[in-house]
PDB file of C-alpha atoms and ligand atoms in Angstrom:
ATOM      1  CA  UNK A   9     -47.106 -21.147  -2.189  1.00  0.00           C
ATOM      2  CA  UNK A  10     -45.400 -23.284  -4.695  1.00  0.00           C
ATOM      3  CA  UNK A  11     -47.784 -26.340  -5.541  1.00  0.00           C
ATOM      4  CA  UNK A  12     -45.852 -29.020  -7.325  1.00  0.00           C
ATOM      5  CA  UNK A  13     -46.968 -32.397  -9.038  1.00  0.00           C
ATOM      6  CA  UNK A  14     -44.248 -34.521  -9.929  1.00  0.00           C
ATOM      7  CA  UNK A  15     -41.847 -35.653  -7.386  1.00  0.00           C
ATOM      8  CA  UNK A  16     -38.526 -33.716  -9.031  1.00  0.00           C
ATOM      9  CA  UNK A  17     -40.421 -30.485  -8.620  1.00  0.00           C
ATOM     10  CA  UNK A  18     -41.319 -31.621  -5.109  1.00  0.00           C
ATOM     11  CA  UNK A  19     -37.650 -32.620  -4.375  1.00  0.00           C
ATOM     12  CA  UNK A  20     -36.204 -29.478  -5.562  1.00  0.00           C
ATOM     13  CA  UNK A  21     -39.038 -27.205  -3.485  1.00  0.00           C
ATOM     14  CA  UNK A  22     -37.697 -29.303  -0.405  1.00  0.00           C
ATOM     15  CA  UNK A  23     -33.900 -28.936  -1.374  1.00  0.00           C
ATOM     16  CA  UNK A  24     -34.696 -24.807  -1.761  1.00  0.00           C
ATOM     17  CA  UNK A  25     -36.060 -25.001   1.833  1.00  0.00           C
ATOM     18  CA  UNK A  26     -33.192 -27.085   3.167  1.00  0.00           C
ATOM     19  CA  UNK A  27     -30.374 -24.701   1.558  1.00  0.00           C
ATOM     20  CA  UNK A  28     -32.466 -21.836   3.029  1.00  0.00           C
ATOM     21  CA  UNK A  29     -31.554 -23.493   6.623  1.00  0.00           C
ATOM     22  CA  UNK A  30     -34.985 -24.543   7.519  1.00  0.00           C
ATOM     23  CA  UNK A  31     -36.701 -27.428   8.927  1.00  0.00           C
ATOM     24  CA  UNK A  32     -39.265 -28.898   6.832  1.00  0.00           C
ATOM     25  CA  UNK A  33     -42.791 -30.132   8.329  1.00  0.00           C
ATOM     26  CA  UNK A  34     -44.987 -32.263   6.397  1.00  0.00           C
ATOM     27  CA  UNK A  35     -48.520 -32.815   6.791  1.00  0.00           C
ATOM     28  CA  UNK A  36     -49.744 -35.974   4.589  1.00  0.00           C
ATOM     29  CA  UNK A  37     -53.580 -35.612   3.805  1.00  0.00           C
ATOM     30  CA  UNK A  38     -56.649 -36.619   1.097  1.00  0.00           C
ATOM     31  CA  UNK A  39     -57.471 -33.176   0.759  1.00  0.00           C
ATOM     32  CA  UNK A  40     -60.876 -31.919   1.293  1.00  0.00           C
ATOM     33  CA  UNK A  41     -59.677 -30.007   3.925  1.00  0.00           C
ATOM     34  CA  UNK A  42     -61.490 -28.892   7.130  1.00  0.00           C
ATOM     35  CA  UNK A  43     -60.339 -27.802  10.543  1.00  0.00           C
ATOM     36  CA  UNK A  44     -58.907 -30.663  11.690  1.00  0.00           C
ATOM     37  CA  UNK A  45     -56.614 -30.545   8.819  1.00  0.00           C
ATOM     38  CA  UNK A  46     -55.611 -26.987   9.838  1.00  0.00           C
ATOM     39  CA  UNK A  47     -54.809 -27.902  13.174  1.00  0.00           C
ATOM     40  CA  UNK A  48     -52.237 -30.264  11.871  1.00  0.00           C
ATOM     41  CA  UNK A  49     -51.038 -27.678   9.901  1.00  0.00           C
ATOM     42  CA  UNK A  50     -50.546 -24.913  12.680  1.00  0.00           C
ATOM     43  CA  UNK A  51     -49.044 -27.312  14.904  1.00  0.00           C
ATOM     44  CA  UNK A  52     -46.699 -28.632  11.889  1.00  0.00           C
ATOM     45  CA  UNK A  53     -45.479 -24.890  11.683  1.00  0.00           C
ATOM     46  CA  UNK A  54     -44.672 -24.725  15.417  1.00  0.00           C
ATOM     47  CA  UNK A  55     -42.183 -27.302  14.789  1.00  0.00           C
ATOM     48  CA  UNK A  56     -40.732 -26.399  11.547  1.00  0.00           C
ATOM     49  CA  UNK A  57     -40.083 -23.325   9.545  1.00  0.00           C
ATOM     50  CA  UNK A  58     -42.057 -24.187   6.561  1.00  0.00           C
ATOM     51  CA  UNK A  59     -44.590 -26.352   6.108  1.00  0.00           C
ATOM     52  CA  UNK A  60     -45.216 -28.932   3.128  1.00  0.00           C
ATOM     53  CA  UNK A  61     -48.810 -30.676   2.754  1.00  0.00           C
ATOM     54  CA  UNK A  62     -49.764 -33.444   0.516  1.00  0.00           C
ATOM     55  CA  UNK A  63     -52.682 -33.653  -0.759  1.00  0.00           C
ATOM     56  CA  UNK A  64     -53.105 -37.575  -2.785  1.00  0.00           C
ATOM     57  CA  UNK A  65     -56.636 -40.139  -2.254  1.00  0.00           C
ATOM     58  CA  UNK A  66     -54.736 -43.284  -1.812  1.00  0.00           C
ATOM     59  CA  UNK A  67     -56.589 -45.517  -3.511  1.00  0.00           C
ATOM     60  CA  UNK A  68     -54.537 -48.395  -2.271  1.00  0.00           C
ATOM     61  CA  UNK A  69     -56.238 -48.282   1.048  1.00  0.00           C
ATOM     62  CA  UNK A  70     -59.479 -47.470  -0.321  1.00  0.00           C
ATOM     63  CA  UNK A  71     -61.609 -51.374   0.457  1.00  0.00           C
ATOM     64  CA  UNK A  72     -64.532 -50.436  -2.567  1.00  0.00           C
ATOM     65  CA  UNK A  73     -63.700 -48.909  -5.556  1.00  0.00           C
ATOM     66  CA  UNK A  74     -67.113 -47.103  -5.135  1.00  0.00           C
ATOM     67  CA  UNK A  75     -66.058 -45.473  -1.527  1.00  0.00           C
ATOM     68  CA  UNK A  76     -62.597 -44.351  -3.707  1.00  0.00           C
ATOM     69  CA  UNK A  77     -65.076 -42.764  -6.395  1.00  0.00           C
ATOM     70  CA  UNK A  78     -67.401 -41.460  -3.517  1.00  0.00           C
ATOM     71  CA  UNK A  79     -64.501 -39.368  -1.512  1.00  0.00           C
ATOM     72  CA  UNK A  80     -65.267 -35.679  -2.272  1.00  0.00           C
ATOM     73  CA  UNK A  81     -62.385 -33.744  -3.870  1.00  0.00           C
ATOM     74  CA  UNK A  82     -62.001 -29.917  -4.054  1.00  0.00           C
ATOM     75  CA  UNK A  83     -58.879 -28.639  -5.335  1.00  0.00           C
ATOM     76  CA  UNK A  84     -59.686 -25.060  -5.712  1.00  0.00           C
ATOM     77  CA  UNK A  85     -60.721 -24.807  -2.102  1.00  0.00           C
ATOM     78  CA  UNK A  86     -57.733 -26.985  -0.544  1.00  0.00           C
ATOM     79  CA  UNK A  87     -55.556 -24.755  -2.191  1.00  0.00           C
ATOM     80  CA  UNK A  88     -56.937 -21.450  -1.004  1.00  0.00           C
ATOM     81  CA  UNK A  89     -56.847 -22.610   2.566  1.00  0.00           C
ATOM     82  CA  UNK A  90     -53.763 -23.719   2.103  1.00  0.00           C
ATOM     83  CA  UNK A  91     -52.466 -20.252   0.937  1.00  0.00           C
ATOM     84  CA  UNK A  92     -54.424 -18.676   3.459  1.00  0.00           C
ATOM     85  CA  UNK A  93     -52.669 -20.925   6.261  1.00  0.00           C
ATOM     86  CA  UNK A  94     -49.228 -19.734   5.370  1.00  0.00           C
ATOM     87  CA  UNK A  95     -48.661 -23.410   3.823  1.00  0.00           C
ATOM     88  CA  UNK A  96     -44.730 -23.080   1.735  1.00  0.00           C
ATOM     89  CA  UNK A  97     -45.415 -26.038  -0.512  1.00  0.00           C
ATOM     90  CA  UNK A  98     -48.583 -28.428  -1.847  1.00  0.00           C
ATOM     91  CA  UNK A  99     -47.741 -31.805  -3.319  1.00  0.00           C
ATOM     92  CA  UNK A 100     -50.233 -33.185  -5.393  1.00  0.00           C
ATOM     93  CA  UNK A 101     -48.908 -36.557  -7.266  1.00  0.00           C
ATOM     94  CA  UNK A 102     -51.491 -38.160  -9.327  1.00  0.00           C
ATOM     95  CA  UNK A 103     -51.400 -42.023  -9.139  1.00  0.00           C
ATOM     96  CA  UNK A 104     -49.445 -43.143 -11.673  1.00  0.00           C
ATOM     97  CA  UNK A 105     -46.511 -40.547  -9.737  1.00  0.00           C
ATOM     98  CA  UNK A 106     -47.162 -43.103  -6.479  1.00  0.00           C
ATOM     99  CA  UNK A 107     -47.532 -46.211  -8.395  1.00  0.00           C
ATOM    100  CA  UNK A 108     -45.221 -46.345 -11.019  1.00  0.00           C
ATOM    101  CA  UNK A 109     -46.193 -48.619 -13.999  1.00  0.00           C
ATOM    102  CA  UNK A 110     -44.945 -52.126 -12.548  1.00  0.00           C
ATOM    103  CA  UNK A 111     -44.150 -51.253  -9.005  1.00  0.00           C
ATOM    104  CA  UNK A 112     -44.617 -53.982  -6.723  1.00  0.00           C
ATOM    105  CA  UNK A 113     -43.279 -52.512  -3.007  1.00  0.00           C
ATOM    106  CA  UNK A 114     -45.351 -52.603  -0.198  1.00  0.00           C
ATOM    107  CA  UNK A 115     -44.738 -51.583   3.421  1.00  0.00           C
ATOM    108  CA  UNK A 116     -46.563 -53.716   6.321  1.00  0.00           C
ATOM    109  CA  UNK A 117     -46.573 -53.216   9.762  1.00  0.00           C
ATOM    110  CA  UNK A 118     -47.664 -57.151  10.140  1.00  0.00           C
ATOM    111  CA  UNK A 119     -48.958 -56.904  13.495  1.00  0.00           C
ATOM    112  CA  UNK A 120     -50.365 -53.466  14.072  1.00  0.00           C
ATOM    113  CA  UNK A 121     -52.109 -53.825  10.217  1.00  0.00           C
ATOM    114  CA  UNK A 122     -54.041 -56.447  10.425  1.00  0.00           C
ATOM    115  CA  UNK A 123     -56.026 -56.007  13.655  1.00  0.00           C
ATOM    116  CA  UNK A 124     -58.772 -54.369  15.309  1.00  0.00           C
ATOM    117  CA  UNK A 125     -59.752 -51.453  12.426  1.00  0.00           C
ATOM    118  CA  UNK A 126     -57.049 -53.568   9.873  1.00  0.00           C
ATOM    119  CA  UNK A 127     -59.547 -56.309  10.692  1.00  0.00           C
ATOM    120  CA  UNK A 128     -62.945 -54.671   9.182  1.00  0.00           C
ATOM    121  CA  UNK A 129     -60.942 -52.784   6.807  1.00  0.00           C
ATOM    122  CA  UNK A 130     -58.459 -55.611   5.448  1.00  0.00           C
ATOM    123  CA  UNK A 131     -55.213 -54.091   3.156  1.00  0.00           C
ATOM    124  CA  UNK A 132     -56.615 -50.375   4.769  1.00  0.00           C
ATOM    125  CA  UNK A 133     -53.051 -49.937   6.627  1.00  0.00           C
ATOM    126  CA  UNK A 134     -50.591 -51.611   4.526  1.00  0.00           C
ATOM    127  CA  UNK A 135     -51.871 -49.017   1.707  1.00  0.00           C
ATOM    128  CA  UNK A 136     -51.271 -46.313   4.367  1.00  0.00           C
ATOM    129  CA  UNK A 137     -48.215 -47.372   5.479  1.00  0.00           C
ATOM    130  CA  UNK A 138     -47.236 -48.183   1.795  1.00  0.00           C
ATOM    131  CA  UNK A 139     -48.216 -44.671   0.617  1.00  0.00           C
ATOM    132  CA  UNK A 140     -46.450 -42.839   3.383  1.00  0.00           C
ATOM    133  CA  UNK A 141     -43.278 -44.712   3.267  1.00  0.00           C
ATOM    134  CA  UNK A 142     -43.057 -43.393  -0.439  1.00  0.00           C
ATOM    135  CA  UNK A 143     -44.313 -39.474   0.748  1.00  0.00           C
ATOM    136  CA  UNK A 144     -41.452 -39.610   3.191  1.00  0.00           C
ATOM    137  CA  UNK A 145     -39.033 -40.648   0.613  1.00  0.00           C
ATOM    138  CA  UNK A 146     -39.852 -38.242  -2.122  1.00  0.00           C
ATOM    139  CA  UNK A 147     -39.969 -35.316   0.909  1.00  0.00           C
ATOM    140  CA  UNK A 148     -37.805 -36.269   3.868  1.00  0.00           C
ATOM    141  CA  UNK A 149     -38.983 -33.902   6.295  1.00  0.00           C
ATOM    142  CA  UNK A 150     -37.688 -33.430   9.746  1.00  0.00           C
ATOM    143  CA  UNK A 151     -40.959 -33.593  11.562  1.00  0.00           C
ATOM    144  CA  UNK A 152     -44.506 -34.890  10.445  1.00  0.00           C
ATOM    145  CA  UNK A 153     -47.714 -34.465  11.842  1.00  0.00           C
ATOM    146  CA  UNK A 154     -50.561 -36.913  12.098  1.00  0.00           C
ATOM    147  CA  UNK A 155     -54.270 -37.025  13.693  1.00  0.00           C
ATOM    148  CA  UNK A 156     -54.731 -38.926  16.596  1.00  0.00           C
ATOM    149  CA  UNK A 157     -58.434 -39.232  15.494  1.00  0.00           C
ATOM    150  CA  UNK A 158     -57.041 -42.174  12.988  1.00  0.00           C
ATOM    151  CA  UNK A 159     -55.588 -43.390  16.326  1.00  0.00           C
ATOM    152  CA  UNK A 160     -54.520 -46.859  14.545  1.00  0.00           C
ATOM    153  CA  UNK A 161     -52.978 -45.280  12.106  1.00  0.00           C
ATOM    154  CA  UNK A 162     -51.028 -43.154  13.770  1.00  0.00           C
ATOM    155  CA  UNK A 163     -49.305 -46.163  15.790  1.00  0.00           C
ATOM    156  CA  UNK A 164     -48.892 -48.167  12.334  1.00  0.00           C
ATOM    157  CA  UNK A 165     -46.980 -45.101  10.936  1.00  0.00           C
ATOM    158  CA  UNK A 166     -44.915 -44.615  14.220  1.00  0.00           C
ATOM    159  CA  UNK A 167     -44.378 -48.051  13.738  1.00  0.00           C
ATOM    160  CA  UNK A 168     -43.139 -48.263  10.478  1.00  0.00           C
ATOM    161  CA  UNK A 169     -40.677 -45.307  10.998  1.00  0.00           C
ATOM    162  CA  UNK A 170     -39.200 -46.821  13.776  1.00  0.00           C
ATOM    163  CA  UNK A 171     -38.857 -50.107  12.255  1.00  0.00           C
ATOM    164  CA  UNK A 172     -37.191 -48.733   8.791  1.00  0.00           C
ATOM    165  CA  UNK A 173     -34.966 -46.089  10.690  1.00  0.00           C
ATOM    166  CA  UNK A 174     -37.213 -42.760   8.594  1.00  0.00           C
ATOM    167  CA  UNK A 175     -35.575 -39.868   9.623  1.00  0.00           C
ATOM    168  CA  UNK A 176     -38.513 -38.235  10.461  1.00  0.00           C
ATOM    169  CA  UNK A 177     -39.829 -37.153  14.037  1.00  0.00           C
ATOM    170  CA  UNK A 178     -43.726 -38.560  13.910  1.00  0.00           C
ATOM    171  CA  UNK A 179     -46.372 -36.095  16.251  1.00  0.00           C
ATOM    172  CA  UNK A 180     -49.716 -36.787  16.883  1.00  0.00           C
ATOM    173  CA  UNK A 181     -52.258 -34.050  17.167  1.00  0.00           C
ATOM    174  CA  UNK A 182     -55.830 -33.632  19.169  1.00  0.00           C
ATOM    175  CA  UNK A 183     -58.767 -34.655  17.236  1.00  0.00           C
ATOM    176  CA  UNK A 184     -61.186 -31.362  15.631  1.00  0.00           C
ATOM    177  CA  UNK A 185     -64.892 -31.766  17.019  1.00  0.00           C
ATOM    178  CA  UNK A 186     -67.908 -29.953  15.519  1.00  0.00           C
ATOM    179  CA  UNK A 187     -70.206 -28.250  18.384  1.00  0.00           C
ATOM    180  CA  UNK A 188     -71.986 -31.166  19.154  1.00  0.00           C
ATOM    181  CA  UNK A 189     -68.824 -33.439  19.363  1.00  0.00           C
ATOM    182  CA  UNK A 190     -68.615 -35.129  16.068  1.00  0.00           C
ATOM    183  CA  UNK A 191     -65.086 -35.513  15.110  1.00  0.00           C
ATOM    184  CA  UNK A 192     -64.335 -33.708  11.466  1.00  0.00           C
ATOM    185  CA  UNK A 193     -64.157 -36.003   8.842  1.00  0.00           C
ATOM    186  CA  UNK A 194     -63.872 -35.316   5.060  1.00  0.00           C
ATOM    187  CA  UNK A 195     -66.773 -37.850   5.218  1.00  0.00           C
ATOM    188  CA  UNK A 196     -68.730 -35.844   7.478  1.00  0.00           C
ATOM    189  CA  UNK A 197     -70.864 -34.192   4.103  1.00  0.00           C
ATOM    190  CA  UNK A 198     -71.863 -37.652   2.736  1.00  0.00           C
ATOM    191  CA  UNK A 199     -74.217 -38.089   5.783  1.00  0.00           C
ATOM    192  CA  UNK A 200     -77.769 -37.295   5.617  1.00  0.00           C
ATOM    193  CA  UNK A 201     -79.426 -34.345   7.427  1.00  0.00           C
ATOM    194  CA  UNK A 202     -80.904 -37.486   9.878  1.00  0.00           C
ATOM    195  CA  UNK A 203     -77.178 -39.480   9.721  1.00  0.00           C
ATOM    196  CA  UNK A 204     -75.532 -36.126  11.197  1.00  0.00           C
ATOM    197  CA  UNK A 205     -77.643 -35.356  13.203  1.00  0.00           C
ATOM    198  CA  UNK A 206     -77.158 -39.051  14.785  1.00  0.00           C
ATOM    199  CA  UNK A 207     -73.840 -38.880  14.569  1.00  0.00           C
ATOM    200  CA  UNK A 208     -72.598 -37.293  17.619  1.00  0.00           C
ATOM    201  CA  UNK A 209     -73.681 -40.231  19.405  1.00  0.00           C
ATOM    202  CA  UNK A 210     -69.982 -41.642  18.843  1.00  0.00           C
ATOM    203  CA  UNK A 211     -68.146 -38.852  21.380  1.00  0.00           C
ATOM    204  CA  UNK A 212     -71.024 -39.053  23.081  1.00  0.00           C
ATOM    205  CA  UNK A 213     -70.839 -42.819  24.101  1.00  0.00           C
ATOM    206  CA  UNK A 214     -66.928 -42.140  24.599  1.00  0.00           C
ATOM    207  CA  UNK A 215     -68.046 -39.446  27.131  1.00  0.00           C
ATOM    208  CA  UNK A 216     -70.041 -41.648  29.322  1.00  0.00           C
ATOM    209  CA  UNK A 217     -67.642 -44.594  28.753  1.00  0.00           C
ATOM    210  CA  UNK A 218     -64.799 -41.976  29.996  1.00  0.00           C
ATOM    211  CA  UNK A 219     -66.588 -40.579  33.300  1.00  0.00           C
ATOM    212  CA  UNK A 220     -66.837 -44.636  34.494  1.00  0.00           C
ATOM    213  CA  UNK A 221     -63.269 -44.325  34.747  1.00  0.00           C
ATOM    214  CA  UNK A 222     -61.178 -45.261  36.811  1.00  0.00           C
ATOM    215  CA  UNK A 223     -63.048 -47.743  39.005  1.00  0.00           C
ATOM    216  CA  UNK A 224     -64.308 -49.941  35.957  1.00  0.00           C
ATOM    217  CA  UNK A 225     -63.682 -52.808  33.745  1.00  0.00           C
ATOM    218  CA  UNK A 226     -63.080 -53.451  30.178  1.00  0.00           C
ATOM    219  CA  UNK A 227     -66.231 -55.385  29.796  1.00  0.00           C
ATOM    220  CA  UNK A 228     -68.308 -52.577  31.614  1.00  0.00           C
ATOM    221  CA  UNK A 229     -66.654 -50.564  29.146  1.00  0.00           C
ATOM    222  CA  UNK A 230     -67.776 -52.363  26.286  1.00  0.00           C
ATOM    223  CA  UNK A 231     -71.147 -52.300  27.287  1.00  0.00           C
ATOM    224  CA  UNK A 232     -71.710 -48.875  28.026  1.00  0.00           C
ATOM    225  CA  UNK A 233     -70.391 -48.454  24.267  1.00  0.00           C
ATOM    226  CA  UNK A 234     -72.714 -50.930  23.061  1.00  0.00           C
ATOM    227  CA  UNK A 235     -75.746 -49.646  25.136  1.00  0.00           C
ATOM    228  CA  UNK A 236     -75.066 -46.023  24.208  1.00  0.00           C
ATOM    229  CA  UNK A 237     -74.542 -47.272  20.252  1.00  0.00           C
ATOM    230  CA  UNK A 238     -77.826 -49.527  20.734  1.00  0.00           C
ATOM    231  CA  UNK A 239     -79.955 -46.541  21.727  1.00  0.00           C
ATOM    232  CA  UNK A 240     -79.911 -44.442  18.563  1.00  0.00           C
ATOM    233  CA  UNK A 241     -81.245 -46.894  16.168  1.00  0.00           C
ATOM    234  CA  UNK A 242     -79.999 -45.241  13.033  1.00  0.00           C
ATOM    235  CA  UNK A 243     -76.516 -46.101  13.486  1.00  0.00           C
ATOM    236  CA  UNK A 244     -74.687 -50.046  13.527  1.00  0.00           C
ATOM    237  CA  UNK A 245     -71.292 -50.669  15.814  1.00  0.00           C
ATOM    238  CA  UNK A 246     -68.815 -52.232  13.386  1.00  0.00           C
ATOM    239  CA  UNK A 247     -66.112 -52.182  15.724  1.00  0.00           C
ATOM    240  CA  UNK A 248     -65.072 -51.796  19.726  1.00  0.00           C
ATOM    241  CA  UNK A 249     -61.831 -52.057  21.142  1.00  0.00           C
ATOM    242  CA  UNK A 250     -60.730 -50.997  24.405  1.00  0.00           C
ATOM    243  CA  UNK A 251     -56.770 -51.516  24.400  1.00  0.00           C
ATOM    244  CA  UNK A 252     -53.495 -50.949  25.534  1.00  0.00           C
ATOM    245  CA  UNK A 253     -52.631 -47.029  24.359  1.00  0.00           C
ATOM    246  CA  UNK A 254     -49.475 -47.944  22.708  1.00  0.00           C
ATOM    247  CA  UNK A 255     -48.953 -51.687  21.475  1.00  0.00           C
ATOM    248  CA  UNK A 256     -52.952 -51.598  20.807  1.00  0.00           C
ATOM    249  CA  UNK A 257     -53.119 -54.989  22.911  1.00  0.00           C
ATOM    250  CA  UNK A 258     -56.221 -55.930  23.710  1.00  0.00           C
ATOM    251  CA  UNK A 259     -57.247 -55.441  27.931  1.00  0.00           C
ATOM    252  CA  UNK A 260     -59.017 -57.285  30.064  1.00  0.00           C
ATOM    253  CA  UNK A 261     -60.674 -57.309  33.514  1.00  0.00           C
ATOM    254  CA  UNK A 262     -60.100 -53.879  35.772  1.00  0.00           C
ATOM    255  CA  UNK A 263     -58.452 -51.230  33.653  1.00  0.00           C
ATOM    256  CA  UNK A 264     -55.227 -49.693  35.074  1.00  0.00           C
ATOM    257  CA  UNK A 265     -52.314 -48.194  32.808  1.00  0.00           C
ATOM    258  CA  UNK A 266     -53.301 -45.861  29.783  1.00  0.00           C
ATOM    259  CA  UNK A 267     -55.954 -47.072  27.430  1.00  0.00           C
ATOM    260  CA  UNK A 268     -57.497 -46.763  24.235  1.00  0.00           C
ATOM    261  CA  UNK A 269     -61.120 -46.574  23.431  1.00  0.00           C
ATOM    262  CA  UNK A 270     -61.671 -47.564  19.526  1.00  0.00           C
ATOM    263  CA  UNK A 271     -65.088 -47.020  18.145  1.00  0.00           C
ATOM    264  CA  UNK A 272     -66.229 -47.591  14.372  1.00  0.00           C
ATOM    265  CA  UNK A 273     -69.566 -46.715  13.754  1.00  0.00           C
ATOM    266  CA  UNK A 274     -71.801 -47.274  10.273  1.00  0.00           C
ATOM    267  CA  UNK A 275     -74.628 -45.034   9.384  1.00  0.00           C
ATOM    268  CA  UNK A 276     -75.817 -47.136   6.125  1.00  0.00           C
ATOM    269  CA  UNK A 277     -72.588 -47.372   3.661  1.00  0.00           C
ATOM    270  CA  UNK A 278     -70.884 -44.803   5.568  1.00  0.00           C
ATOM    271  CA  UNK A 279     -68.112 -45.588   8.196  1.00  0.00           C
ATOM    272  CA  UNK A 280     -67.283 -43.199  10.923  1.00  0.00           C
ATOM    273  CA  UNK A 281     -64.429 -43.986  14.289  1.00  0.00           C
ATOM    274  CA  UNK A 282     -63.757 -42.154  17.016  1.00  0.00           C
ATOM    275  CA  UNK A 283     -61.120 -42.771  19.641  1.00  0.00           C
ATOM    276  CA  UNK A 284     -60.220 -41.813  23.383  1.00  0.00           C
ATOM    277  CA  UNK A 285     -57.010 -41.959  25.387  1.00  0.00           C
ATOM    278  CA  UNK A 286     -58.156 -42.000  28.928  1.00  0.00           C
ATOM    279  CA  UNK A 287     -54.928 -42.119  31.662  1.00  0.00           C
ATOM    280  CA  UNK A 288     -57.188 -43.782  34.469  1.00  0.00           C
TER     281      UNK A 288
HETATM  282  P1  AMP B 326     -57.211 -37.552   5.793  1.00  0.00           P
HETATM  283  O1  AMP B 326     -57.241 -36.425   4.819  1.00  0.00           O
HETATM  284  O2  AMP B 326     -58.562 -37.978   6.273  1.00  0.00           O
HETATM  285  O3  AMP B 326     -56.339 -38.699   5.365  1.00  0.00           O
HETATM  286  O4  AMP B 326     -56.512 -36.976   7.087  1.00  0.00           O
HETATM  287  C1  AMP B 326     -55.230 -36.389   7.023  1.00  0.00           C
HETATM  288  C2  AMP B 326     -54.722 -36.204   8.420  1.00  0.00           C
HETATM  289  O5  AMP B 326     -55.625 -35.374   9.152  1.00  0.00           O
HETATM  290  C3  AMP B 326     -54.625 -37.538   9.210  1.00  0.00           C
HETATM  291  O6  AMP B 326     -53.422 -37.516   9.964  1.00  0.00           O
HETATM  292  C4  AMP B 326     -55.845 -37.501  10.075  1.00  0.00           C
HETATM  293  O7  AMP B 326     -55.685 -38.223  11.282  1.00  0.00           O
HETATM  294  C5  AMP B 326     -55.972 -36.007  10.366  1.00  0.00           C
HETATM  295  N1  AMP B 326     -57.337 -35.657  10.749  1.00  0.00           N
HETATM  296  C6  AMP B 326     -58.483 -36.000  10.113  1.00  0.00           C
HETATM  297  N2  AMP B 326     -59.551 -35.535  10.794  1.00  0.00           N
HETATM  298  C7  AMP B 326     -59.071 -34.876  11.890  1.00  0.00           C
HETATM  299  C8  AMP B 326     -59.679 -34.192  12.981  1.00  0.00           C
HETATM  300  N3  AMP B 326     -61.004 -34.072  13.096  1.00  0.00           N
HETATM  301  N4  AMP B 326     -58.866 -33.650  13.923  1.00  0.00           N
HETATM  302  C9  AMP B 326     -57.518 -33.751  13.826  1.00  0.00           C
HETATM  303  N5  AMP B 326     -56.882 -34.392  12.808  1.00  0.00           N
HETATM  304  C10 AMP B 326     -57.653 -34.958  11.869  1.00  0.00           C
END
């Protein structure tokens, strides 16, 4: 596994790969690395013949400098899973490598940014989108795979490559639970014993909201979310949406085509989503 840190060591990995014949996968990520991760990863390789995975904490879409700080790092580890997964090549650009002294590019999906989680979380997805616009420059991989548990984001970055003609196929993969349902976050560990324990109460309300379907409305959708939420008194609902799966428009009245249940939950500092596709 060939880990590289400046983008000409990255470019030539990819250009090896390419003049080998092979398709090139990428799987953009803040390190940390848990199953969820891995999943990308496998299903990365079943579309490509090697597999590249970035590892950078973006600070652009980081809203506190104190949450930046707070995001647990392990490079030792990241990199032995990463062997251990079969991984080709690790890029791991340190800031000043994504931000170059005086840059002043930014990439905006203006509608799909700046609403529902864009709305608690303002700047969150034009850093995103800003940071993966330049990771798909510096690689230019055929395929790349993203988590559908960061459902907005994966429809601002399916967005963007659309809009700026990327060459790059965009796949979304199947959120990673833990047993009791909690979806795997790199976040996950700065929970207390009590937070974690609480925690599963996101899937949990998305379960109940889910077997309501199909003969139900968006507002009795809402407020079995907000019900379920209400009951466990250790954790605050930041955000609900229930929208339109693809163009994230919000629904009203009796819901009929495929739709999108958007959670964001706080346990004190610490923000945790959750998302469902239901096809009623
Ligand atoms: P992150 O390191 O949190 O930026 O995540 C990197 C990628 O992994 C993103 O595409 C996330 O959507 C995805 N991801 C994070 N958690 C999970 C999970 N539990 N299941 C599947 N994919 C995930």
């Amino acid at each position: 596994m060939l880990i590289c840190r400046s983008v000409s060591e990255c470019r030539k990995a990819v250009a090896d790969m390419r003049h080998q014949g092979k398709r090139v996968g990428m799987v953009p990520t803040m390190g940390f690395l848990h199953h969820g991760h891995m999943s990308l990863i496998a299903l990365a390789q079943s579309h490509s013949d090697a597999v590249i995975v970035s590892i950078f904490v973006n600070p652009t879409q980081f809203g506190e400098a104190a949450d930046l700080e707070a995001y647990p790092r392990d490079e030792d580890r990241d990199l032995a899973m990463l062997r251990a997964a079969g991984v080709s090549v690790v890029f791991i650009p340190d800031t000043d490598t994504m931000y170059p002294s005086g840059d002043e590019t930014i990439v905006e999906t203006t509608r799909l940014a700046n609403m529902l989680h864009g709305q608690i979380r303002p700047g969150h997805f034009r850093g995103v989108s800003t940071v993966v616009a330049r990771l798909f420059n510096i690689v230019q991989p055929d395929i790349a795979v993203f988590g559908e548990k960061d459902y907005q984001q994966l429809q601002v970055i399916k967005r963007m490559v659309a809009d700026l003609h990327i060459p790059v196929h965009v796949i979304g993969a199947p959120t990673v639970r833990e047993h009791d349902g909690l979806a795997m976050s790199s976040r996950n560990v700065r929970l207390s014993s009590d937070d974690r324990a609480a925690a599963s109460i996101l899937s949990r309300s998305l379960n109940i909201a889910e077997a309501a379907f199909p003969d139900v409305t968006v507002g009795e959708i809402h407020q079995i979310i907000s019900k379920t939420i209400a009951s466990e008194p250790r954790a605050a609902l930041r955000g609900l949406d229930i929208v339109a799966a693809e163009t994230l428009e919000t629904l009203e009245g009796p819901v009929s085509g495929p739709t999108a249940i958007m959670i964001s939950v706080a346990f004190g500092d610490i923000l945790l989503i959750d998302q469902r596709v239901i096809a009623p």
